[in-house]
PDB file of C-alpha atoms in Angstrom:
ATOM      1  CA  MET A  13      98.950 109.772  91.107  1.00  0.00           C
ATOM      2  CA  PRO A  14      98.177 106.486  92.922  1.00  0.00           C
ATOM      3  CA  ARG A  15      96.781 106.665  96.426  1.00  0.00           C
ATOM      4  CA  ASP A  16      98.939 106.151  99.460  1.00  0.00           C
ATOM      5  CA  PRO A  17      99.576 102.353  99.411  1.00  0.00           C
ATOM      6  CA  TYR A  18      98.605 101.939 103.069  1.00  0.00           C
ATOM      7  CA  ALA A  19      95.274 103.674 102.430  1.00  0.00           C
ATOM      8  CA  ALA A  20      94.689 101.521  99.324  1.00  0.00           C
ATOM      9  CA  LEU A  21      94.928  98.421 101.534  1.00  0.00           C
ATOM     10  CA  GLY A  22      92.951  99.953 104.411  1.00  0.00           C
ATOM     11  CA  LEU A  23      96.002  99.841 106.708  1.00  0.00           C
ATOM     12  CA  THR A  24      98.249 102.186 108.681  1.00  0.00           C
ATOM     13  CA  LYS A  25     102.022 102.503 108.538  1.00  0.00           C
ATOM     14  CA  ASN A  26     102.270 100.241 111.591  1.00  0.00           C
ATOM     15  CA  ALA A  27     100.863  97.261 109.648  1.00  0.00           C
ATOM     16  CA  THR A  28     102.890  94.045 109.777  1.00  0.00           C
ATOM     17  CA  ALA A  29     103.986  92.161 106.675  1.00  0.00           C
ATOM     18  CA  ASP A  30     101.367  89.498 107.432  1.00  0.00           C
ATOM     19  CA  GLU A  31      98.626  92.141 107.708  1.00  0.00           C
ATOM     20  CA  ILE A  32      99.685  93.610 104.351  1.00  0.00           C
ATOM     21  CA  LYS A  33      99.487  90.185 102.725  1.00  0.00           C
ATOM     22  CA  LYS A  34      96.083  89.407 104.247  1.00  0.00           C
ATOM     23  CA  ALA A  35      94.635  92.810 103.281  1.00  0.00           C
ATOM     24  CA  TYR A  36      95.733  92.358  99.677  1.00  0.00           C
ATOM     25  CA  ARG A  37      94.280  88.859  99.469  1.00  0.00           C
ATOM     26  CA  LYS A  38      90.977  90.074 100.884  1.00  0.00           C
ATOM     27  CA  ILE A  39      90.693  92.869  98.307  1.00  0.00           C
ATOM     28  CA  ALA A  40      91.738  90.488  95.529  1.00  0.00           C
ATOM     29  CA  ARG A  41      88.870  88.182  96.483  1.00  0.00           C
ATOM     30  CA  THR A  42      86.250  90.897  96.907  1.00  0.00           C
ATOM     31  CA  SER A  43      87.240  93.206  94.048  1.00  0.00           C
ATOM     32  CA  HIS A  44      88.661  91.059  91.246  1.00  0.00           C
ATOM     33  CA  PRO A  45      86.988  92.393  88.064  1.00  0.00           C
ATOM     34  CA  ASP A  46      86.508  88.902  86.631  1.00  0.00           C
ATOM     35  CA  LEU A  47      84.660  87.790  89.760  1.00  0.00           C
ATOM     36  CA  HIS A  48      82.631  91.001  90.142  1.00  0.00           C
ATOM     37  CA  PRO A  49      81.770  92.146  86.591  1.00  0.00           C
ATOM     38  CA  ASP A  50      78.768  94.172  87.820  1.00  0.00           C
ATOM     39  CA  ASP A  51      80.847  96.320  90.186  1.00  0.00           C
ATOM     40  CA  PRO A  52      82.188  99.331  88.211  1.00  0.00           C
ATOM     41  CA  GLY A  53      84.740 100.207  90.896  1.00  0.00           C
ATOM     42  CA  ALA A  54      86.108  96.685  91.373  1.00  0.00           C
ATOM     43  CA  GLU A  55      88.845  96.897  88.747  1.00  0.00           C
ATOM     44  CA  GLU A  56      90.293 100.151  90.094  1.00  0.00           C
ATOM     45  CA  ARG A  57      90.279  98.857  93.692  1.00  0.00           C
ATOM     46  CA  PHE A  58      91.948  95.652  92.503  1.00  0.00           C
ATOM     47  CA  LYS A  59      94.637  97.573  90.596  1.00  0.00           C
ATOM     48  CA  GLU A  60      95.265  99.968  93.479  1.00  0.00           C
ATOM     49  CA  ALA A  61      95.634  97.081  95.905  1.00  0.00           C
ATOM     50  CA  GLY A  62      98.019  95.311  93.524  1.00  0.00           C
ATOM     51  CA  ARG A  63     100.221  98.391  93.185  1.00  0.00           C
ATOM     52  CA  ALA A  64     100.221  98.903  96.933  1.00  0.00           C
ATOM     53  CA  HIS A  65     101.063  95.259  97.650  1.00  0.00           C
ATOM     54  CA  ASP A  66     103.932  95.275  95.136  1.00  0.00           C
ATOM     55  CA  LEU A  67     105.457  98.283  96.878  1.00  0.00           C
ATOM     56  CA  LEU A  68     104.942  97.286 100.509  1.00  0.00           C
ATOM     57  CA  LYS A  69     105.697  93.557 100.364  1.00  0.00           C
ATOM     58  CA  ASP A  70     109.376  94.332  99.675  1.00  0.00           C
ATOM     59  CA  PRO A  71     110.960  95.488 102.994  1.00  0.00           C
ATOM     60  CA  GLU A  72     113.526  97.734 101.285  1.00  0.00           C
ATOM     61  CA  GLN A  73     110.938  99.325  99.001  1.00  0.00           C
ATOM     62  CA  ARG A  74     108.672  99.893 101.988  1.00  0.00           C
ATOM     63  CA  ARG A  75     111.494 101.472 103.986  1.00  0.00           C
ATOM     64  CA  ARG A  76     112.334 103.820 101.129  1.00  0.00           C
ATOM     65  CA  PHE A  77     108.688 104.830 100.698  1.00  0.00           C
ATOM     66  CA  ASP A  78     108.290 105.490 104.421  1.00  0.00           C
ATOM     67  CA  ALA A  79     111.474 107.597 104.310  1.00  0.00           C
ATOM     68  CA  GLY A  80     110.155 109.644 101.368  1.00  0.00           C
ATOM     69  CA  GLU A  81     112.887 108.397  99.017  1.00  0.00           C
ATOM     70  CA  ILE A  82     110.357 107.001  96.496  1.00  0.00           C
ATOM     71  CA  ASP A  83     106.728 107.829  95.763  1.00  0.00           C
ATOM     72  CA  ALA A  84     103.678 105.562  95.620  1.00  0.00           C
ATOM     73  CA  THR A  85     104.646 104.429  92.098  1.00  0.00           C
ATOM     74  CA  GLY A  86     108.144 103.424  93.217  1.00  0.00           C
ATOM     75  CA  ALA A  87     109.724 106.366  91.355  1.00  0.00           C
ATOM     76  CA  GLU A  88     112.656 108.184  92.925  1.00  0.00           C
ATOM     77  CA  GLN A  89     111.841 111.356  94.824  1.00  0.00           C
ATOM     78  CA  ALA A  90     114.232 114.277  94.549  1.00  0.00           C
ATOM     79  CA  PRO A  91     115.731 115.149  97.952  1.00  0.00           C
ATOM     80  CA  ARG A  92     114.213 118.163  99.689  1.00  0.00           C
ATOM     81  CA  GLY A  93     115.722 121.337  98.197  1.00  0.00           C
ATOM     82  CA  TYR A  94     117.340 119.402  95.347  1.00  0.00           C
ATOM     83  CA  TYR A  95     116.275 121.688  92.510  1.00  0.00           C
ATOM     84  CA  ARG A  96     117.129 124.846  94.459  1.00  0.00           C
ATOM     85  CA  ASP A  97     120.539 123.462  95.443  1.00  0.00           C
ATOM     86  CA  GLU A  98     121.256 122.167  91.941  1.00  0.00           C
ATOM     87  CA  ALA A  99     120.442 125.540  90.415  1.00  0.00           C
ATOM     88  CA  ARG A 100     122.845 127.236  92.854  1.00  0.00           C
ATOM     89  CA  ARG A 101     125.646 124.688  92.427  1.00  0.00           C
ATOM     90  CA  PRO A 102     128.792 126.662  91.425  1.00  0.00           C
ATOM     91  CA  GLU A 103     129.822 124.157  88.741  1.00  0.00           C
ATOM     92  CA  ASN A 104     126.341 124.209  87.123  1.00  0.00           C
ATOM     93  CA  PRO A 105     127.140 125.443  83.544  1.00  0.00           C
ATOM     94  CA  TYR A 106     123.837 127.293  83.253  1.00  0.00           C
ATOM     95  CA  THR A 107     124.349 129.097  86.597  1.00  0.00           C
ATOM     96  CA  GLN A 108     127.860 130.063  85.504  1.00  0.00           C
ATOM     97  CA  ARG A 109     126.567 131.452  82.237  1.00  0.00           C
ATOM     98  CA  ARG A 110     123.845 133.425  84.023  1.00  0.00           C
ATOM     99  CA  SER A 111     126.418 134.879  86.413  1.00  0.00           C
ATOM    100  CA  ALA A 112     128.762 135.806  83.564  1.00  0.00           C
ATOM    101  CA  SER A 113     126.153 137.516  81.451  1.00  0.00           C
ATOM    102  CA  GLY A 114     124.128 138.875  84.348  1.00  0.00           C
ATOM    103  CA  GLY A 115     120.881 137.639  82.827  1.00  0.00           C
ATOM    104  CA  ASP A 116     119.107 134.811  81.061  1.00  0.00           C
ATOM    105  CA  PRO A 117     121.517 131.987  80.132  1.00  0.00           C
ATOM    106  CA  PHE A 118     119.619 131.698  76.840  1.00  0.00           C
ATOM    107  CA  GLY A 119     120.044 135.419  76.124  1.00  0.00           C
ATOM    108  CA  ASP A 120     123.170 137.315  75.019  1.00  0.00           C
ATOM    109  CA  GLY A 121     126.302 135.222  74.889  1.00  0.00           C
ATOM    110  CA  PHE A 122     124.390 131.895  74.746  1.00  0.00           C
ATOM    111  CA  ASP A 123     126.240 129.302  72.625  1.00  0.00           C
ATOM    112  CA  ALA A 124     123.676 126.799  71.275  1.00  0.00           C
ATOM    113  CA  ASP A 125     126.320 124.305  70.151  1.00  0.00           C
ATOM    114  CA  ASP A 126     127.884 124.321  73.611  1.00  0.00           C
ATOM    115  CA  PHE A 127     124.473 123.884  75.269  1.00  0.00           C
ATOM    116  CA  PHE A 128     123.520 120.821  73.227  1.00  0.00           C
ATOM    117  CA  ALA A 129     126.970 119.296  73.612  1.00  0.00           C
ATOM    118  CA  GLN A 130     126.682 119.734  77.403  1.00  0.00           C
ATOM    119  CA  PHE A 131     123.136 118.332  77.374  1.00  0.00           C
ATOM    120  CA  ALA A 132     124.298 115.280  75.435  1.00  0.00           C
ATOM    121  CA  ARG A 133     127.142 114.660  77.878  1.00  0.00           C
ATOM    122  CA  ASN A 134     124.834 115.017  80.879  1.00  0.00           C
ATOM    123  CA  ARG A 135     122.067 112.825  79.493  1.00  0.00           C
ATOM    124  CA  GLY A 136     124.196 110.270  77.690  1.00  0.00           C
ATOM    125  CA  ALA A 137     122.032 110.752  74.580  1.00  0.00           C
ATOM    126  CA  GLY A 138     123.185 110.800  70.965  1.00  0.00           C
ATOM    127  CA  PHE A 139     122.690 114.502  70.186  1.00  0.00           C
ATOM    128  CA  GLY A 140     126.371 115.193  69.686  1.00  0.00           C
ATOM    129  CA  GLY A 141     126.918 112.413  67.146  1.00  0.00           C
ATOM    130  CA  ASP A 142     128.391 109.795  69.475  1.00  0.00           C
ATOM    131  CA  PRO A 143     129.267 107.021  66.966  1.00  0.00           C
ATOM    132  CA  ARG A 144     128.393 104.305  69.485  1.00  0.00           C
ATOM    133  CA  ARG A 145     124.761 105.448  69.577  1.00  0.00           C
ATOM    134  CA  GLY A 146     124.130 105.798  65.853  1.00  0.00           C
ATOM    135  CA  ALA A 147     123.209 108.874  63.887  1.00  0.00           C
ATOM    136  CA  PRO A 148     121.922 111.991  65.655  1.00  0.00           C
ATOM    137  CA  GLY A 149     118.224 111.556  66.396  1.00  0.00           C
ATOM    138  CA  ASP A 150     118.338 107.750  66.638  1.00  0.00           C
ATOM    139  CA  MET A 151     116.811 107.054  70.039  1.00  0.00           C
ATOM    140  CA  PRO A 152     115.334 103.884  71.596  1.00  0.00           C
ATOM    141  CA  GLY A 153     111.585 103.810  72.159  1.00  0.00           C
ATOM    142  CA  GLN A 154     109.881 104.206  75.509  1.00  0.00           C
ATOM    143  CA  ASP A 155     109.455 101.130  77.715  1.00  0.00           C
ATOM    144  CA  ALA A 156     105.829 100.299  78.568  1.00  0.00           C
ATOM    145  CA  GLN A 157     104.496  99.094  81.932  1.00  0.00           C
ATOM    146  CA  TYR A 158     101.390  96.886  82.257  1.00  0.00           C
ATOM    147  CA  ARG A 159      99.660  94.838  84.950  1.00  0.00           C
ATOM    148  CA  LEU A 160      98.034  91.510  84.196  1.00  0.00           C
ATOM    149  CA  ALA A 161      95.600  89.610  86.439  1.00  0.00           C
ATOM    150  CA  VAL A 162      96.383  85.876  86.354  1.00  0.00           C
ATOM    151  CA  SER A 163      94.485  83.044  88.028  1.00  0.00           C
ATOM    152  CA  PHE A 164      96.328  80.992  90.635  1.00  0.00           C
ATOM    153  CA  LEU A 165      96.168  77.846  88.491  1.00  0.00           C
ATOM    154  CA  ASP A 166      97.417  79.593  85.335  1.00  0.00           C
ATOM    155  CA  ALA A 167     100.375  80.918  87.316  1.00  0.00           C
ATOM    156  CA  ALA A 168     101.101  77.470  88.777  1.00  0.00           C
ATOM    157  CA  ARG A 169     100.713  75.532  85.510  1.00  0.00           C
ATOM    158  CA  GLY A 170     101.815  78.165  82.992  1.00  0.00           C
ATOM    159  CA  ALA A 171      99.558  79.554  80.292  1.00  0.00           C
ATOM    160  CA  LYS A 172      99.284  81.845  77.296  1.00  0.00           C
ATOM    161  CA  THR A 173      97.015  84.867  77.278  1.00  0.00           C
ATOM    162  CA  ARG A 174      96.498  88.103  75.369  1.00  0.00           C
ATOM    163  CA  ILE A 175      96.213  91.635  76.657  1.00  0.00           C
ATOM    164  CA  THR A 176      94.732  94.557  74.768  1.00  0.00           C
ATOM    165  CA  LEU A 177      97.003  97.602  74.696  1.00  0.00           C
ATOM    166  CA  PRO A 178      95.771 101.206  74.964  1.00  0.00           C
ATOM    167  CA  ASP A 179      96.202 101.630  71.196  1.00  0.00           C
ATOM    168  CA  GLY A 180      93.858  98.689  70.552  1.00  0.00           C
ATOM    169  CA  ASN A 181      96.552  96.230  69.515  1.00  0.00           C
ATOM    170  CA  ALA A 182      96.805  92.843  71.243  1.00  0.00           C
ATOM    171  CA  LEU A 183      99.926  91.415  72.828  1.00  0.00           C
ATOM    172  CA  GLU A 184     100.419  87.704  73.508  1.00  0.00           C
ATOM    173  CA  VAL A 185     101.941  86.958  76.906  1.00  0.00           C
ATOM    174  CA  THR A 186     103.376  83.611  77.985  1.00  0.00           C
ATOM    175  CA  ILE A 187     102.902  83.011  81.711  1.00  0.00           C
ATOM    176  CA  PRO A 188     105.805  80.776  82.786  1.00  0.00           C
ATOM    177  CA  GLU A 189     105.066  77.704  84.868  1.00  0.00           C
ATOM    178  CA  GLY A 190     105.437  78.549  88.535  1.00  0.00           C
ATOM    179  CA  ALA A 191     105.005  82.316  88.044  1.00  0.00           C
ATOM    180  CA  ARG A 192     104.773  84.296  91.289  1.00  0.00           C
ATOM    181  CA  ASP A 193     102.573  87.150  92.410  1.00  0.00           C
ATOM    182  CA  GLY A 194     104.319  90.440  91.608  1.00  0.00           C
ATOM    183  CA  GLN A 195     106.712  88.826  89.117  1.00  0.00           C
ATOM    184  CA  THR A 196     107.560  91.061  86.149  1.00  0.00           C
ATOM    185  CA  LEU A 197     107.921  89.632  82.654  1.00  0.00           C
ATOM    186  CA  ARG A 198     109.997  91.457  80.037  1.00  0.00           C
ATOM    187  CA  LEU A 199     108.902  91.369  76.410  1.00  0.00           C
ATOM    188  CA  ARG A 200     111.731  92.766  74.324  1.00  0.00           C
ATOM    189  CA  GLY A 201     110.781  95.132  71.543  1.00  0.00           C
ATOM    190  CA  LYS A 202     107.100  95.300  72.548  1.00  0.00           C
ATOM    191  CA  GLY A 203     107.217  98.825  73.964  1.00  0.00           C
ATOM    192  CA  GLY A 204     107.031 102.162  72.144  1.00  0.00           C
ATOM    193  CA  PRO A 205     108.576 102.574  68.659  1.00  0.00           C
ATOM    194  CA  GLY A 206     112.110 103.918  68.398  1.00  0.00           C
ATOM    195  CA  TYR A 207     113.068 107.254  66.889  1.00  0.00           C
ATOM    196  CA  GLY A 208     114.919 107.131  63.587  1.00  0.00           C
ATOM    197  CA  ALA A 209     116.827 103.869  63.515  1.00  0.00           C
ATOM    198  CA  GLY A 210     116.525 103.401  67.285  1.00  0.00           C
ATOM    199  CA  ARG A 211     115.251 100.084  68.568  1.00  0.00           C
ATOM    200  CA  PRO A 212     111.725  99.834  70.061  1.00  0.00           C
ATOM    201  CA  GLY A 213     111.334  99.843  73.814  1.00  0.00           C
ATOM    202  CA  ASP A 214     110.412  96.833  75.935  1.00  0.00           C
ATOM    203  CA  ALA A 215     107.126  95.927  77.622  1.00  0.00           C
ATOM    204  CA  PHE A 216     107.201  95.013  81.312  1.00  0.00           C
ATOM    205  CA  ILE A 217     104.228  92.957  82.525  1.00  0.00           C
ATOM    206  CA  THR A 218     103.696  92.735  86.293  1.00  0.00           C
ATOM    207  CA  LEU A 219     101.584  89.738  87.301  1.00  0.00           C
ATOM    208  CA  ASP A 220      98.764  89.971  89.847  1.00  0.00           C
ATOM    209  CA  VAL A 221      98.079  86.358  90.864  1.00  0.00           C
ATOM    210  CA  THR A 222      94.527  85.967  92.152  1.00  0.00           C
ATOM    211  CA  PRO A 223      94.209  83.939  95.382  1.00  0.00           C
ATOM    212  CA  ASP A 224      92.474  80.566  95.007  1.00  0.00           C
ATOM    213  CA  PRO A 225      89.879  79.273  97.502  1.00  0.00           C
ATOM    214  CA  ASP A 226      91.349  75.747  97.459  1.00  0.00           C
ATOM    215  CA  PHE A 227      95.101  76.251  97.120  1.00  0.00           C
ATOM    216  CA  GLU A 228      97.738  78.304  98.888  1.00  0.00           C
ATOM    217  CA  ARG A 229     101.376  78.670  97.925  1.00  0.00           C
ATOM    218  CA  ASP A 230     104.310  78.475 100.335  1.00  0.00           C
ATOM    219  CA  GLY A 231     107.537  78.893  98.392  1.00  0.00           C
ATOM    220  CA  ASP A 232     107.326  76.146  95.787  1.00  0.00           C
ATOM    221  CA  ASP A 233     104.958  74.009  97.894  1.00  0.00           C
ATOM    222  CA  ILE A 234     101.179  73.921  97.509  1.00  0.00           C
ATOM    223  CA  LEU A 235      99.077  73.802 100.675  1.00  0.00           C
ATOM    224  CA  VAL A 236      95.566  72.315 100.804  1.00  0.00           C
ATOM    225  CA  THR A 237      93.126  71.256 103.507  1.00  0.00           C
ATOM    226  CA  LEU A 238      91.429  67.884 103.022  1.00  0.00           C
ATOM    227  CA  PRO A 239      88.160  67.202 104.885  1.00  0.00           C
ATOM    228  CA  ILE A 240      87.743  63.528 105.868  1.00  0.00           C
ATOM    229  CA  SER A 241      84.907  61.662 107.584  1.00  0.00           C
ATOM    230  CA  ILE A 242      85.101  60.007 110.985  1.00  0.00           C
ATOM    231  CA  ASP A 243      85.211  56.526 109.457  1.00  0.00           C
ATOM    232  CA  GLU A 244      87.985  57.553 107.012  1.00  0.00           C
ATOM    233  CA  ALA A 245      89.988  58.870 109.948  1.00  0.00           C
ATOM    234  CA  ILE A 246      89.489  55.694 111.994  1.00  0.00           C
ATOM    235  CA  LEU A 247      89.766  53.087 109.250  1.00  0.00           C
ATOM    236  CA  GLY A 248      92.033  54.902 106.785  1.00  0.00           C
ATOM    237  CA  GLY A 249      91.802  54.406 103.047  1.00  0.00           C
ATOM    238  CA  LYS A 250      92.205  56.108  99.660  1.00  0.00           C
ATOM    239  CA  VAL A 251      90.681  59.587  99.439  1.00  0.00           C
ATOM    240  CA  PRO A 252      90.664  61.900  96.362  1.00  0.00           C
ATOM    241  CA  VAL A 253      92.377  65.280  96.701  1.00  0.00           C
ATOM    242  CA  ASN A 254      92.774  68.116  94.201  1.00  0.00           C
ATOM    243  CA  THR A 255      96.203  69.176  92.983  1.00  0.00           C
ATOM    244  CA  VAL A 256      97.076  72.022  90.604  1.00  0.00           C
ATOM    245  CA  THR A 257      97.253  69.462  87.773  1.00  0.00           C
ATOM    246  CA  GLY A 258      94.124  67.456  88.643  1.00  0.00           C
ATOM    247  CA  ALA A 259      92.694  65.091  91.267  1.00  0.00           C
ATOM    248  CA  VAL A 260      94.720  62.173  92.652  1.00  0.00           C
ATOM    249  CA  ASN A 261      94.125  59.631  95.433  1.00  0.00           C
ATOM    250  CA  VAL A 262      95.990  60.012  98.702  1.00  0.00           C
ATOM    251  CA  THR A 263      96.305  57.354 101.402  1.00  0.00           C
ATOM    252  CA  VAL A 264      94.836  58.421 104.731  1.00  0.00           C
ATOM    253  CA  PRO A 265      96.525  56.343 107.457  1.00  0.00           C
ATOM    254  CA  VAL A 266      94.534  54.367 109.998  1.00  0.00           C
ATOM    255  CA  GLY A 267      93.786  56.508 113.064  1.00  0.00           C
ATOM    256  CA  ALA A 268      94.427  59.828 111.323  1.00  0.00           C
ATOM    257  CA  SER A 269      93.960  63.037 113.323  1.00  0.00           C
ATOM    258  CA  SER A 270      92.865  66.551 112.394  1.00  0.00           C
ATOM    259  CA  GLY A 271      95.916  68.684 111.698  1.00  0.00           C
ATOM    260  CA  GLN A 272      97.993  65.748 110.496  1.00  0.00           C
ATOM    261  CA  VAL A 273      99.968  66.646 107.361  1.00  0.00           C
ATOM    262  CA  LEU A 274     100.463  64.323 104.395  1.00  0.00           C
ATOM    263  CA  ARG A 275     102.921  65.093 101.604  1.00  0.00           C
ATOM    264  CA  LEU A 276     102.704  64.452  97.866  1.00  0.00           C
ATOM    265  CA  LYS A 277     106.217  64.673  96.410  1.00  0.00           C
ATOM    266  CA  GLY A 278     106.614  66.738  93.253  1.00  0.00           C
ATOM    267  CA  ARG A 279     103.017  67.968  93.232  1.00  0.00           C
ATOM    268  CA  GLY A 280     103.934  71.575  93.987  1.00  0.00           C
ATOM    269  CA  VAL A 281     104.974  74.285  91.525  1.00  0.00           C
ATOM    270  CA  LYS A 282     108.070  74.619  89.413  1.00  0.00           C
ATOM    271  CA  GLY A 283     110.974  76.460  91.036  1.00  0.00           C
ATOM    272  CA  ARG A 284     114.689  76.954  90.425  1.00  0.00           C
ATOM    273  CA  SER A 285     115.559  73.572  91.916  1.00  0.00           C
ATOM    274  CA  GLY A 286     112.661  71.535  90.516  1.00  0.00           C
ATOM    275  CA  LYS A 287     109.085  71.119  91.664  1.00  0.00           C
ATOM    276  CA  GLY A 288     107.924  71.550  95.219  1.00  0.00           C
ATOM    277  CA  ASP A 289     105.542  69.257  97.095  1.00  0.00           C
ATOM    278  CA  GLN A 290     101.869  69.405  97.975  1.00  0.00           C
ATOM    279  CA  ARG A 291     101.223  69.426 101.718  1.00  0.00           C
ATOM    280  CA  ILE A 292      97.788  68.179 102.770  1.00  0.00           C
ATOM    281  CA  THR A 293      96.385  69.049 106.184  1.00  0.00           C
ATOM    282  CA  LEU A 294      93.662  66.641 107.294  1.00  0.00           C
ATOM    283  CA  ARG A 295      90.480  67.935 108.917  1.00  0.00           C
ATOM    284  CA  ILE A 296      87.983  65.491 110.428  1.00  0.00           C
ATOM    285  CA  VAL A 297      84.398  66.529 109.745  1.00  0.00           C
ATOM    286  CA  SER A 298      81.489  65.101 111.740  1.00  0.00           C
ATOM    287  CA  PRO A 299      78.347  63.909 109.915  1.00  0.00           C
ATOM    288  CA  PRO A 300      75.811  66.665 109.192  1.00  0.00           C
ATOM    289  CA  LYS A 301      73.371  64.826 111.487  1.00  0.00           C
ATOM    290  CA  ILE A 302      74.161  62.538 114.419  1.00  0.00           C
ATOM    291  CA  ASP A 303      71.502  59.817 114.266  1.00  0.00           C
ATOM    292  CA  ALA A 304      70.439  57.525 117.118  1.00  0.00           C
ATOM    293  CA  GLU A 305      72.479  54.582 115.833  1.00  0.00           C
ATOM    294  CA  LEU A 306      75.756  56.517 115.773  1.00  0.00           C
ATOM    295  CA  LYS A 307      75.034  58.135 119.134  1.00  0.00           C
ATOM    296  CA  HIS A 308      74.273  54.776 120.765  1.00  0.00           C
ATOM    297  CA  PHE A 309      77.406  53.200 119.279  1.00  0.00           C
ATOM    298  CA  MET A 310      79.666  56.030 120.457  1.00  0.00           C
ATOM    299  CA  GLU A 311      78.211  55.974 123.962  1.00  0.00           C
ATOM    300  CA  GLY A 312      78.924  52.245 124.216  1.00  0.00           C
ATOM    301  CA  TRP A 313      82.431  52.660 122.785  1.00  0.00           C
ATOM    302  CA  ARG A 314      83.243  55.498 125.168  1.00  0.00           C
ATOM    303  CA  ALA A 315      82.127  53.495 128.163  1.00  0.00           C
ATOM    304  CA  LYS A 316      84.809  50.881 127.436  1.00  0.00           C
ATOM    305  CA  HIS A 317      87.540  52.789 125.561  1.00  0.00           C
ATOM    306  CA  ALA A 318      87.471  56.392 126.758  1.00  0.00           C
ATOM    307  CA  TYR A 319      90.769  58.306 126.300  1.00  0.00           C
ATOM    308  CA  ASN A 320      91.928  61.893 126.852  1.00  0.00           C
ATOM    309  CA  PRO A 321      93.601  63.494 123.792  1.00  0.00           C
ATOM    310  CA  ARG A 322      94.489  66.529 125.923  1.00  0.00           C
ATOM    311  CA  ALA A 323      96.478  64.548 128.517  1.00  0.00           C
ATOM    312  CA  GLY A 324      99.499  66.531 129.644  1.00  0.00           C
ATOM    313  CA  LYS A 325      98.227  69.762 128.085  1.00  0.00           C
ATOM    314  CA  GLU A 326      95.666  70.818 130.659  1.00  0.00           C
ATOM    315  CA  THR A 327      95.805  74.432 131.738  1.00  0.00           C
ATOM    316  CA  SER A 328      95.697  75.476 135.375  1.00  0.00           C
TER     317      SER A 328
END
């Protein structure tokens, strides 16, 4: 049974949605098995964090977990006293039979044909020869659930990969362009084999998108920070910047400031209504060493052109 999702993320039940997101990203960076191949516990921590994040990032799922309606896997929990109450329910056919015979419902007076017919009606299975479900014994195969770690760029650009199943067979998975963290892909017929003439089950692949040190996603937009030099900020010019599809040149305007945002149309990720944009936040970076020439120049410039960028924002 998976750990409590809050404990898996190192949080308490009072954690905010932003804290949940940040905790997951931190564990994804520090415990991704591809980035930490020498850490034997990294993969399990990564998987636990992914399961926890999938459950808690959805407000309704989180509410239901906190209320005890679902467990840490997302499976329904039976209400308190459910099995006791169900067994005592007057219309329960097995309780009625026990009361009538005064003993085991599978003892004297037990009608096997009636039992299986009732079971088939309750379960909706094909035991009783329901012609819509095929011959008796024809049952669909079990669905299979898998998790797949995907790099940020593969999710943004789309990719093909293969996963090795527990039985040793390989399964090819197509990552759609613009795939999101927590998105589940359905591969029809790739689950467990059917029984008799029943169809095979499906495979459900939940994607764990690994955070990228250079890119962040906001909806269908890509966010990046672009360091620029003092002279590039003052004089402007063409500066290279990375996008999810490769480097391009962006025009830094004359007199650019730190925090200023530039936009590259259509350089985001694919969404329902087309591609998003890439938003570039400029950050002015001083030289690693301030030499005498630069210091002398700036002192002379300040003496004649001093200005206050905090004017009107002083605190008392």
